[in-house]
Short mmCIF file of C-alpha atoms in Angstrom, two decimals:
data_model
loop_
_atom_site.label_atom_id
_atom_site.label_comp_id
_atom_site.label_asym_id
_atom_site.label_seq_id
_atom_site.Cartn_x
_atom_site.Cartn_y
_atom_site.Cartn_z
CA MET A 1 46.22 5.00 -33.77
CA PHE A 2 42.60 5.14 -32.72
CA SER A 3 41.27 6.58 -29.52
CA ALA A 4 39.48 4.20 -27.20
CA PHE A 5 36.64 6.70 -26.95
CA PRO A 6 34.94 8.38 -29.88
CA SER A 7 34.43 12.06 -30.13
CA LYS A 8 31.40 13.71 -28.57
CA GLY A 9 29.58 13.67 -31.90
CA ASP A 10 29.93 9.88 -32.04
CA ALA A 11 28.73 9.29 -28.50
CA THR A 12 25.91 6.94 -29.57
CA VAL A 13 28.19 4.48 -31.39
CA PRO A 14 29.37 2.49 -28.32
CA GLY A 15 25.77 2.19 -27.14
CA ARG A 16 24.65 0.85 -30.48
CA PHE A 17 27.56 -1.56 -30.67
CA LEU A 18 27.03 -2.87 -27.16
CA GLY A 19 23.29 -3.20 -27.85
CA PHE A 20 24.04 -5.22 -30.96
CA LEU A 21 26.34 -7.53 -29.00
CA PHE A 22 23.71 -7.97 -26.28
CA THR A 23 20.98 -8.78 -28.81
CA LEU A 24 23.28 -11.25 -30.56
CA ALA A 25 24.09 -12.97 -27.26
CA VAL A 26 20.41 -13.27 -26.34
CA ALA A 27 19.52 -14.67 -29.77
CA ILE A 28 22.31 -17.26 -29.56
CA SER A 29 21.13 -18.22 -26.08
CA ILE A 30 17.53 -18.62 -27.20
CA PHE A 31 18.29 -20.70 -30.26
CA SER A 32 20.84 -22.86 -28.49
CA THR A 33 18.42 -23.73 -25.64
CA PRO A 34 16.35 -26.85 -26.31
CA ALA A 35 12.64 -26.15 -26.62
CA ALA A 36 10.37 -27.59 -23.96
CA ALA A 37 9.15 -31.01 -25.01
CA GLY A 38 5.55 -30.94 -26.21
CA PRO A 39 3.01 -33.77 -26.10
CA LYS A 40 4.26 -36.86 -27.90
CA TYR A 41 2.34 -37.98 -30.97
CA ALA A 42 0.64 -41.36 -31.19
CA GLY A 43 -1.78 -42.62 -33.81
CA ILE A 44 -3.60 -45.66 -35.11
CA VAL A 45 -6.06 -46.61 -37.85
CA VAL A 46 -8.04 -49.84 -37.46
CA ASP A 47 -10.24 -51.63 -39.97
CA ALA A 48 -13.46 -51.75 -37.94
CA LYS A 49 -14.68 -54.90 -39.75
CA THR A 50 -11.59 -57.06 -39.39
CA GLY A 51 -9.63 -55.53 -36.51
CA LYS A 52 -6.57 -55.19 -38.73
CA VAL A 53 -4.30 -52.27 -37.88
CA LEU A 54 -3.80 -50.34 -41.11
CA TYR A 55 -1.46 -47.71 -39.63
CA SER A 56 0.12 -47.09 -36.25
CA GLU A 57 2.75 -45.00 -34.54
CA ASP A 58 3.45 -45.76 -30.88
CA PRO A 59 -0.11 -47.17 -30.51
CA ASP A 60 0.54 -48.57 -27.02
CA GLY A 61 2.43 -45.60 -25.59
CA LEU A 62 0.73 -44.07 -22.55
CA ARG A 63 -0.85 -40.66 -23.15
CA TYR A 64 -3.34 -38.37 -21.41
CA PRO A 65 -6.84 -38.84 -22.92
CA ALA A 66 -8.15 -35.30 -22.18
CA SER A 67 -11.79 -35.12 -23.30
CA LEU A 68 -11.63 -38.49 -25.06
CA THR A 69 -12.42 -39.58 -21.48
CA LYS A 70 -16.01 -38.55 -22.19
CA MET A 71 -16.29 -41.42 -24.69
CA MET A 72 -16.29 -43.82 -21.72
CA THR A 73 -18.62 -41.55 -19.76
CA LEU A 74 -21.02 -41.79 -22.68
CA TYR A 75 -20.49 -45.54 -23.02
CA LEU A 76 -21.68 -46.06 -19.44
CA THR A 77 -24.54 -43.62 -20.03
CA PHE A 78 -25.68 -45.55 -23.12
CA GLU A 79 -25.36 -48.78 -21.14
CA ALA A 80 -27.62 -47.39 -18.39
CA LEU A 81 -30.13 -46.27 -21.04
CA GLU A 82 -30.14 -49.67 -22.72
CA ALA A 83 -30.57 -51.42 -19.36
CA GLY A 84 -33.57 -49.23 -18.53
CA ARG A 85 -32.03 -47.64 -15.43
CA ILE A 86 -32.52 -44.18 -16.91
CA SER A 87 -34.33 -42.66 -19.88
CA LEU A 88 -33.49 -39.76 -22.16
CA ASP A 89 -35.98 -37.65 -20.19
CA THR A 90 -34.45 -38.47 -16.80
CA GLN A 91 -33.20 -35.33 -15.06
CA VAL A 92 -29.50 -35.25 -14.12
CA PRO A 93 -28.90 -33.02 -11.07
CA VAL A 94 -25.91 -30.67 -11.13
CA SER A 95 -24.07 -30.58 -7.81
CA ALA A 96 -21.96 -27.70 -6.51
CA HIS A 97 -18.84 -29.72 -7.39
CA ALA A 98 -20.02 -30.32 -10.93
CA ALA A 99 -21.02 -26.68 -11.41
CA SER A 100 -17.56 -25.54 -10.26
CA GLU A 101 -15.65 -27.48 -12.94
CA PRO A 102 -13.55 -25.26 -15.24
CA PRO A 103 -14.43 -24.67 -18.91
CA SER A 104 -15.35 -25.96 -21.34
CA LYS A 105 -18.76 -26.16 -19.62
CA LEU A 106 -22.48 -25.74 -20.16
CA GLY A 107 -22.78 -23.39 -17.20
CA VAL A 108 -25.72 -24.92 -15.32
CA ARG A 109 -25.91 -23.59 -11.76
CA ALA A 110 -25.59 -25.83 -8.73
CA GLY A 111 -29.00 -27.25 -7.88
CA GLY A 112 -30.10 -27.13 -11.49
CA SER A 113 -30.52 -30.12 -13.78
CA VAL A 114 -30.47 -31.21 -17.40
CA SER A 115 -32.10 -34.16 -19.12
CA VAL A 116 -29.98 -37.15 -20.09
CA ASP A 117 -30.59 -36.19 -23.74
CA GLN A 118 -29.26 -32.67 -23.12
CA ALA A 119 -26.32 -34.06 -21.16
CA ILE A 120 -25.29 -36.34 -24.03
CA ARG A 121 -25.51 -33.49 -26.52
CA ALA A 122 -23.51 -31.20 -24.22
CA LEU A 123 -20.70 -33.77 -24.01
CA VAL A 124 -20.63 -34.44 -27.75
CA THR A 125 -20.65 -30.79 -28.85
CA ARG A 126 -19.22 -28.50 -26.18
CA SER A 127 -17.38 -31.26 -24.33
CA ALA A 128 -18.91 -29.84 -21.14
CA ASN A 129 -16.90 -30.72 -18.05
CA ASP A 130 -19.63 -29.73 -15.61
CA ILE A 131 -22.18 -32.02 -17.25
CA ALA A 132 -19.72 -34.93 -17.53
CA THR A 133 -19.12 -34.69 -13.78
CA ALA A 134 -22.88 -34.49 -13.13
CA LEU A 135 -23.46 -37.63 -15.22
CA GLY A 136 -20.70 -39.45 -13.35
CA GLU A 137 -22.12 -38.51 -9.96
CA PHE A 138 -25.63 -39.42 -11.08
CA ILE A 139 -24.87 -42.82 -12.61
CA GLY A 140 -22.09 -43.88 -10.25
CA GLY A 141 -23.26 -42.33 -6.97
CA SER A 142 -20.03 -40.31 -6.82
CA GLU A 143 -17.43 -39.31 -9.39
CA GLU A 144 -14.80 -41.49 -7.66
CA ARG A 145 -17.08 -44.51 -7.84
CA PHE A 146 -17.92 -43.72 -11.46
CA ALA A 147 -14.21 -43.52 -12.34
CA SER A 148 -13.77 -47.02 -10.90
CA LEU A 149 -16.68 -48.22 -13.02
CA MET A 150 -15.05 -46.58 -16.06
CA THR A 151 -11.76 -48.37 -15.43
CA GLY A 152 -13.58 -51.64 -14.84
CA LYS A 153 -15.48 -51.26 -18.10
CA ALA A 154 -12.22 -50.46 -19.89
CA ARG A 155 -10.78 -53.78 -18.68
CA ALA A 156 -13.93 -55.63 -19.71
CA LEU A 157 -13.60 -54.18 -23.23
CA GLY A 158 -9.95 -55.19 -23.47
CA MET A 159 -8.51 -51.70 -22.89
CA THR A 160 -5.62 -53.03 -20.86
CA ARG A 161 -3.60 -49.82 -20.47
CA THR A 162 -6.33 -47.30 -19.67
CA THR A 163 -7.03 -45.87 -16.22
CA TYR A 164 -9.73 -43.35 -15.39
CA ARG A 165 -9.83 -40.98 -12.43
CA ASN A 166 -12.68 -38.66 -13.43
CA ALA A 167 -15.61 -38.43 -15.83
CA ASN A 168 -14.47 -35.43 -17.88
CA GLY A 169 -10.76 -35.76 -18.68
CA LEU A 170 -9.55 -32.81 -16.62
CA PRO A 171 -5.83 -33.15 -15.83
CA ASN A 172 -4.88 -36.03 -13.54
CA THR A 173 -1.46 -37.65 -13.72
CA ALA A 174 -2.96 -41.10 -13.12
CA GLN A 175 -5.52 -40.86 -15.94
CA MET A 176 -3.81 -42.50 -18.90
CA THR A 177 -4.69 -44.32 -22.10
CA THR A 178 -3.27 -45.39 -25.47
CA ALA A 179 -4.24 -44.85 -29.09
CA ARG A 180 -5.05 -48.56 -29.44
CA ASP A 181 -7.32 -48.52 -26.39
CA GLN A 182 -9.21 -45.47 -27.65
CA ALA A 183 -9.70 -47.10 -31.05
CA ARG A 184 -11.11 -50.12 -29.29
CA LEU A 185 -13.50 -47.92 -27.32
CA GLY A 186 -14.55 -46.09 -30.48
CA MET A 187 -15.45 -49.37 -32.17
CA ALA A 188 -17.30 -50.56 -29.07
CA LEU A 189 -19.43 -47.41 -28.97
CA ARG A 190 -20.51 -47.83 -32.58
CA GLN A 191 -21.02 -51.60 -32.41
CA HIS A 192 -22.71 -51.86 -29.03
CA PHE A 193 -24.99 -48.82 -29.18
CA PRO A 194 -26.06 -48.17 -32.79
CA GLN A 195 -29.31 -46.69 -31.48
CA TYR A 196 -27.38 -43.92 -29.70
CA TYR A 197 -24.30 -43.59 -31.87
CA GLY A 198 -26.00 -40.96 -34.04
CA TYR A 199 -25.43 -38.43 -31.25
CA PHE A 200 -21.77 -38.22 -32.27
CA ALA A 201 -22.72 -36.86 -35.69
CA ILE A 202 -24.79 -33.87 -34.53
CA ARG A 203 -23.45 -30.55 -35.76
CA SER A 204 -24.97 -28.24 -33.13
CA PHE A 205 -27.01 -28.24 -29.94
CA ASN A 206 -29.58 -25.68 -28.81
CA PHE A 207 -29.61 -25.05 -25.06
CA GLY A 208 -31.69 -22.14 -23.85
CA LYS A 209 -30.67 -19.17 -25.96
CA GLN A 210 -27.35 -20.79 -26.88
CA THR A 211 -26.55 -22.58 -30.12
CA ILE A 212 -23.53 -24.74 -29.41
CA GLY A 213 -21.41 -25.98 -32.31
CA ASN A 214 -19.55 -29.29 -32.33
CA HIS A 215 -15.82 -29.07 -31.59
CA ASN A 216 -15.31 -31.91 -34.05
CA ARG A 217 -14.82 -30.00 -37.31
CA LEU A 218 -14.46 -33.15 -39.41
CA VAL A 219 -18.12 -34.11 -38.91
CA GLY A 220 -19.99 -32.88 -41.96
CA ASN A 221 -16.80 -31.71 -43.67
CA VAL A 222 -14.98 -34.98 -44.43
CA LYS A 223 -16.88 -37.53 -46.50
CA GLY A 224 -17.66 -40.65 -44.50
CA VAL A 225 -16.80 -39.25 -41.05
CA ASP A 226 -19.65 -39.85 -38.56
CA GLY A 227 -18.02 -38.91 -35.18
CA ILE A 228 -16.50 -39.45 -32.54
CA LYS A 229 -14.77 -37.07 -30.09
CA THR A 230 -12.17 -34.33 -29.68
CA GLY A 231 -9.97 -33.53 -26.69
CA TYR A 232 -7.38 -31.00 -25.60
CA THR A 233 -5.23 -30.10 -22.62
CA ARG A 234 -1.74 -28.60 -22.67
CA ALA A 235 -0.26 -31.82 -21.29
CA ALA A 236 -2.18 -34.07 -23.69
CA GLY A 237 -2.03 -31.90 -26.78
CA SER A 238 -4.87 -32.08 -29.31
CA ASN A 239 -6.55 -35.48 -29.45
CA LEU A 240 -9.14 -36.86 -31.83
CA ALA A 241 -10.93 -40.18 -32.22
CA THR A 242 -12.72 -40.55 -35.55
CA SER A 243 -15.08 -43.06 -37.10
CA ALA A 244 -15.59 -43.16 -40.86
CA GLN A 245 -17.77 -45.36 -43.08
CA LEU A 246 -17.98 -45.22 -46.86
CA ASP A 247 -18.77 -47.66 -49.68
CA GLY A 248 -19.08 -50.59 -47.29
CA ARG A 249 -15.72 -49.87 -45.69
CA SER A 250 -15.28 -48.78 -42.09
CA ILE A 251 -12.38 -47.52 -39.96
CA VAL A 252 -11.75 -46.03 -36.55
CA ALA A 253 -8.73 -43.75 -36.25
CA VAL A 254 -7.12 -42.05 -33.26
CA VAL A 255 -4.62 -39.18 -33.10
CA LEU A 256 -3.09 -38.24 -29.74
CA GLY A 257 -0.69 -35.39 -28.97
CA GLY A 258 -1.38 -33.13 -31.94
CA ARG A 259 0.46 -29.78 -31.86
CA SER A 260 -2.78 -27.89 -32.45
CA SER A 261 -6.38 -28.66 -33.30
CA ALA A 262 -5.72 -27.59 -36.90
CA ALA A 263 -2.66 -29.85 -37.22
CA ARG A 264 -4.54 -32.70 -35.55
CA ASP A 265 -7.46 -32.30 -37.96
CA ALA A 266 -5.11 -32.17 -40.94
CA THR A 267 -3.43 -35.38 -39.78
CA MET A 268 -6.78 -37.10 -39.36
CA ARG A 269 -7.98 -35.96 -42.78
CA LYS A 270 -4.88 -37.52 -44.31
CA LEU A 271 -5.33 -40.77 -42.38
CA VAL A 272 -8.98 -41.09 -43.43
CA ALA A 273 -8.21 -40.31 -47.06
CA GLU A 274 -5.31 -42.77 -47.21
CA TYR A 275 -6.60 -45.72 -45.19
CA LEU A 276 -10.40 -45.80 -45.57
CA PRO A 277 -10.02 -47.06 -49.18
CA GLU A 278 -7.74 -49.83 -47.85
CA ALA A 279 -10.33 -51.15 -45.38
CA SER A 280 -12.17 -54.37 -46.12
CA ARG A 281 -15.79 -54.53 -47.23
CA GLY A 282 -16.20 -57.91 -45.55
CA GLY A 283 -15.73 -59.15 -42.02
CA SER A 284 -17.46 -59.12 -38.67
CA SER A 285 -19.45 -56.14 -37.43
CA ASN A 286 -18.99 -57.14 -33.79
CA LEU A 287 -15.30 -57.34 -33.04
CA ILE A 288 -15.50 -56.07 -29.46
CA ALA A 289 -17.23 -58.42 -27.04
CA GLN A 290 -20.03 -56.66 -25.20
CA VAL A 291 -19.99 -57.42 -21.48
CA ALA A 292 -23.43 -57.68 -19.97
CA PRO A 293 -24.22 -54.66 -17.79
CA ALA A 294 -25.53 -54.90 -14.24
CA ALA A 295 -29.14 -55.96 -13.82
CA PRO A 296 -31.52 -53.23 -15.01
CA ALA A 297 -33.70 -51.20 -12.70
CA PRO A 298 -36.95 -49.41 -13.58
CA SER A 299 -36.48 -46.07 -15.30
CA VAL A 300 -37.32 -43.48 -12.65
CA PRO A 301 -36.53 -39.78 -13.15
CA VAL A 302 -34.55 -38.50 -10.18
CA ARG A 303 -34.85 -34.80 -9.41
CA SER A 304 -32.32 -34.47 -6.61
CA VAL A 305 -29.21 -36.20 -5.38
CA ALA A 306 -27.21 -36.04 -2.18
CA PRO A 307 -23.42 -36.19 -2.29
CA VAL A 308 -22.03 -39.63 -1.57
CA THR A 309 -19.10 -39.53 0.81
CA ALA A 310 -17.19 -42.06 2.88
CA SER A 311 -17.32 -41.34 6.59
CA GLN A 312 -14.22 -43.43 7.31
CA SER A 313 -10.68 -42.52 6.40
CA ASP A 314 -9.25 -45.95 7.11
CA ALA A 315 -8.16 -47.78 3.95
CA ARG A 316 -9.96 -50.97 5.01
CA GLN A 317 -13.23 -49.10 5.34
CA MET A 318 -12.65 -47.48 1.94
CA ALA A 319 -12.18 -50.95 0.48
CA ALA A 320 -15.40 -52.06 2.15
CA LEU A 321 -17.20 -49.20 0.47
CA ASP A 322 -15.60 -50.19 -2.84
CA LEU A 323 -14.09 -46.72 -3.37
CA PRO A 324 -10.60 -46.00 -4.74
CA PRO A 325 -7.91 -45.68 -2.04
CA SER A 326 -6.48 -42.25 -1.39
CA GLY A 327 -2.88 -43.30 -1.92
CA PRO A 328 -0.90 -45.39 -4.40
CA LEU A 329 -1.39 -49.12 -4.52
CA PRO A 330 1.66 -51.24 -3.66
CA GLY A 331 3.80 -51.88 -6.71
CA ALA A 332 3.42 -55.64 -6.52
CA ARG A 333 -0.35 -55.40 -6.37
CA TYR A 334 -0.34 -53.03 -9.34
CA ALA A 335 1.82 -55.42 -11.33
CA GLU A 336 -0.52 -58.31 -10.47
CA GLN A 337 -3.51 -56.34 -11.70
CA GLN A 338 -1.74 -55.45 -14.96
CA ALA A 339 -0.73 -59.07 -15.49
CA ALA A 340 -4.27 -60.29 -14.78
CA ALA A 341 -5.73 -57.77 -17.19
CA ALA A 342 -3.22 -58.72 -19.88
CA SER A 343 -3.97 -62.43 -19.39
CA ALA A 344 -7.71 -61.84 -19.67
CA TYR A 345 -7.18 -59.88 -22.87
CA ALA A 346 -4.88 -62.53 -24.31
CA ALA A 347 -7.57 -65.15 -23.69
CA GLU A 348 -10.06 -63.41 -25.97
CA PRO A 349 -10.77 -65.03 -29.36
CA GLU A 350 -8.57 -63.61 -32.05
CA GLN A 351 -11.48 -62.18 -34.02
CA LYS A 352 -12.41 -60.07 -30.97
CA LYS A 353 -9.03 -58.37 -30.67
CA VAL A 354 -7.66 -55.24 -32.15
CA ILE A 355 -4.01 -56.05 -31.65
CA THR A 356 -1.45 -56.50 -34.44
CA GLN A 357 2.06 -55.30 -35.12
CA ALA A 358 2.52 -51.87 -36.67
CA MET A 359 2.38 -52.32 -40.43
CA ASN A 360 3.47 -48.94 -41.64
CA SER A 361 6.16 -46.44 -40.87
CA ALA A 362 5.36 -43.14 -39.16
CA MET A 363 3.37 -40.72 -41.22
CA ALA A 364 5.16 -37.58 -42.34
CA GLY A 365 4.65 -34.71 -39.91
CA VAL A 366 2.18 -31.93 -40.56
CA SER A 367 3.52 -28.39 -40.63
CA ALA A 368 2.76 -26.36 -37.55
CA VAL A 369 -0.28 -24.11 -37.58
CA PRO A 370 -0.91 -21.31 -35.08
CA THR A 371 -2.85 -22.75 -32.14
CA PRO A 372 -6.43 -21.45 -31.86
CA ALA A 373 -8.12 -20.73 -28.56
CA PRO A 374 -8.20 -23.95 -26.53
CA GLU A 375 -11.45 -25.87 -26.64
CA TYR A 376 -10.87 -27.30 -23.20
CA MET A 377 -9.97 -24.79 -20.52
CA PRO A 378 -7.80 -21.73 -19.87
CA ALA A 379 -4.16 -22.52 -19.18
CA LYS A 380 -4.28 -21.09 -15.65
CA ALA A 381 -7.29 -23.22 -14.80
CA GLU A 382 -5.57 -26.32 -16.15
CA VAL A 383 -2.50 -25.70 -14.01
CA ALA A 384 -4.69 -25.33 -10.93
CA VAL A 385 -6.59 -28.52 -11.67
CA ALA A 386 -3.37 -30.40 -12.38
CA HIS A 387 -1.95 -29.20 -9.07
CA ARG A 388 -4.95 -30.56 -7.21
CA ALA A 389 -4.84 -33.78 -9.18
CA ALA A 390 -1.17 -34.34 -8.31
CA ARG A 391 -2.26 -35.50 -4.87
CA SER A 392 -4.24 -38.38 -6.33
CA SER A 393 -2.99 -41.92 -6.77
CA VAL A 394 -0.67 -42.54 -9.72
CA ASP A 395 -1.42 -46.25 -9.81
CA GLU A 396 -4.27 -48.06 -11.42
CA VAL A 397 -7.45 -48.97 -9.55
CA THR A 398 -9.78 -51.59 -10.95
CA THR A 399 -13.22 -52.42 -9.67
CA ALA A 400 -14.02 -55.65 -7.94
CA SER A 401 -16.08 -56.74 -10.92
CA THR A 402 -12.96 -56.87 -13.10
CA LYS A 403 -10.36 -58.19 -10.66
CA ALA A 404 -12.40 -60.83 -8.89
CA SER A 405 -15.12 -63.35 -9.41
CA VAL A 406 -18.28 -62.25 -7.63
CA SER A 407 -21.01 -64.44 -6.23
CA ALA A 408 -24.11 -63.39 -4.34
CA THR A 409 -25.05 -65.18 -1.12
CA SER A 410 -27.60 -64.39 1.53
CA ALA A 411 -29.35 -65.61 4.62
CA LYS A 412 -32.46 -65.37 2.43
CA PRO A 413 -33.07 -67.77 -0.51
CA SER A 414 -30.67 -67.14 -3.40
CA SER A 415 -33.48 -66.06 -5.76
CA GLU A 416 -34.57 -63.42 -3.26
CA ALA A 417 -30.97 -62.22 -2.88
CA SER A 418 -30.71 -61.87 -6.64
CA MET A 419 -33.90 -59.82 -6.77
CA ALA A 420 -32.72 -57.64 -3.89
CA SER A 421 -29.44 -56.87 -5.63
CA ASN A 422 -31.23 -55.33 -8.61
CA GLY A 423 -31.72 -51.56 -8.71
CA TRP A 424 -30.49 -49.36 -5.87
CA VAL A 425 -28.77 -50.91 -2.86
CA ILE A 426 -27.11 -49.72 0.36
CA GLN A 427 -23.83 -51.18 1.53
CA ILE A 428 -23.08 -50.90 5.24
CA GLY A 429 -19.75 -52.68 5.51
CA ALA A 430 -17.68 -55.75 4.72
CA SER A 431 -16.20 -58.65 6.65
CA PRO A 432 -13.90 -61.62 5.95
CA ASN A 433 -16.59 -63.82 7.54
CA GLN A 434 -20.08 -64.24 6.09
CA LYS A 435 -21.66 -64.70 9.53
CA GLN A 436 -20.13 -61.40 10.68
CA ALA A 437 -21.45 -59.69 7.55
CA GLN A 438 -24.93 -61.03 8.31
CA ASP A 439 -24.56 -59.78 11.88
CA LEU A 440 -23.80 -56.32 10.48
CA LEU A 441 -27.02 -56.51 8.51
CA GLN A 442 -29.03 -57.61 11.53
CA ASN A 443 -27.55 -54.83 13.70
CA ALA A 444 -28.34 -52.24 11.04
CA GLN A 445 -31.87 -53.57 10.68
CA ASP A 446 -32.41 -53.37 14.44
CA LYS A 447 -31.16 -49.77 14.61
CA GLY A 448 -32.66 -48.64 11.31
CA GLY A 449 -36.23 -49.46 12.26
CA LYS A 450 -38.86 -48.65 9.67
CA VAL A 451 -36.36 -47.25 7.13
CA LEU A 452 -35.13 -50.83 6.52
CA ARG A 453 -38.42 -52.61 7.21
CA SER A 454 -39.04 -53.48 3.57
CA ALA A 455 -35.35 -53.70 2.55
CA LYS A 456 -33.87 -57.06 1.66
CA PRO A 457 -30.58 -57.95 3.42
CA PHE A 458 -27.99 -59.93 1.45
CA THR A 459 -24.25 -60.47 1.22
CA VAL A 460 -21.95 -60.42 -1.80
CA ALA A 461 -18.76 -62.50 -1.73
CA PHE A 462 -15.67 -61.43 -3.65
CA SER A 463 -11.99 -62.26 -3.65
CA ASN A 464 -9.52 -59.49 -2.78
CA ASN A 465 -5.96 -60.65 -3.56
CA GLY A 466 -6.84 -64.19 -2.51
CA GLU A 467 -8.79 -63.11 0.58
CA GLN A 468 -12.53 -63.79 0.64
CA ILE A 469 -14.55 -60.73 1.64
CA TYR A 470 -18.30 -60.46 2.21
CA ARG A 471 -20.07 -57.16 1.59
CA ALA A 472 -23.16 -56.51 3.67
CA ARG A 473 -25.93 -54.84 1.66
CA PHE A 474 -29.63 -54.00 1.64
CA GLY A 475 -31.57 -54.04 -1.63
CA GLY A 476 -35.07 -53.38 -2.83
CA PHE A 477 -35.00 -49.58 -3.02
CA ASP A 478 -37.18 -48.12 -5.75
CA ASP A 479 -34.90 -45.27 -6.78
CA GLN A 480 -31.76 -43.30 -5.94
CA LYS A 481 -33.49 -40.81 -3.63
CA THR A 482 -35.06 -43.58 -1.54
CA ALA A 483 -31.71 -45.35 -1.11
CA ILE A 484 -29.83 -42.15 -0.25
CA ASP A 485 -32.52 -41.00 2.20
CA ALA A 486 -32.39 -44.37 3.95
CA CYS A 487 -28.60 -44.18 4.09
CA ASN A 488 -28.75 -40.69 5.61
CA VAL A 489 -31.07 -41.97 8.34
CA LEU A 490 -28.64 -44.81 9.09
CA LYS A 491 -25.72 -42.40 9.29
CA LYS A 492 -27.55 -40.35 11.92
CA LYS A 493 -27.83 -43.56 13.94
CA GLY A 494 -24.09 -44.22 13.69
CA ILE A 495 -24.19 -46.73 10.84
CA SER A 496 -21.84 -46.02 7.96
CA CYS A 497 -23.32 -46.74 4.55
CA TRP A 498 -23.14 -46.01 0.82
CA ALA A 499 -25.86 -46.05 -1.87
CA SER A 500 -25.23 -47.49 -5.32
CA LEU A 501 -27.04 -48.53 -8.49
CA GLN A 502 -26.44 -52.23 -9.18
#
């Protein structure tokens, strides 16, 4: 018979035994608890000459784009360059908001500026959030307005499931995309802007005393790869859009939700090696229809910019200013917009689509590799940004240019109205009646005095869910500063307004 208690010399045995049992219980608990779900993988490889999908896994599943967002920011930047609204030497001002964005960033102080050329390089290499925001504010008048332009351009390119809420890809629960949509955007960048596409292949960027390397490690290391863009957030995982051309063959591939940048790169290497040889040497080089940009304005370097804000909180006034609403859109309206976008895409000629059924089974997984330091932002910063973003709308907002037919009308001759709508304009309101819109213009002209003496009043008609609305605008401003200064004068006289590049 054994004693329940050991002798004094064996006093440590119960402690060791109980410790063993405790450790065993903890281990069982840990291994029996399901691991937190990580970002879900999605991928696609498209023959860039025929539009044929060579490989896909969940290509239409919604994912967070992370810094792939900057591909659209750059698309709109290239479009503005091609239209002559800006030049590579144009200075992009950095606002306090832009300067406060979390890393990855270039670190330009508020009030400073960079050239458009430097801004493009900063986005391609460092994936600089501060400079992406500065570009959005500069080109769109405000980041919110720019996000609407981004979403509108996505619809025009046939990216039916992509919604943008900011210019940099920082966490926002409403900012979503798909692998197919990103492949479509990648092809559009290369096809529509061959004169600027070379930026995506640069290996490093010198800024001041810094030499900034490209986050895209496949450029220069994988034969045939000539860009495009990396991305990472904890919620999105590691993303990569890649273009490759070799021996007359061309593909665009997208990987979303990689477990690490190393695993993502390994997956992409395998996709390029396996599917580039399968691509066709023949076919069209212009699969994605290029939608004509807004009328060009003279290229005028702008040294300073004032923040563009809406002085009204009422949703109707926000709609008049053509800014995204602060809350979710009604479900029915959202469904109508999705259906309209899908119908527009379905109406495209077949040779201009990148939409086929998945032809291959899922690729074998890549073994996990320890995650390197994030290229995007510290985890704590991401959580804070995501918390702020949670208050934003979770439904899609499209611009009037993509959800309505637009026609310009004016009390002046139509040719004069068309000329006035080029370049920078000021919008002072909107009305369901054209006469009332013209009255708004006359009232503003009376109160504005000399600031509007040479401005050209005109109205723009558009349909909003079947309702005809007329926007009241003044055109003829030489540059952004002139338009914003005029708007500030009007605000002091009690007239709400908003400056925009048309």
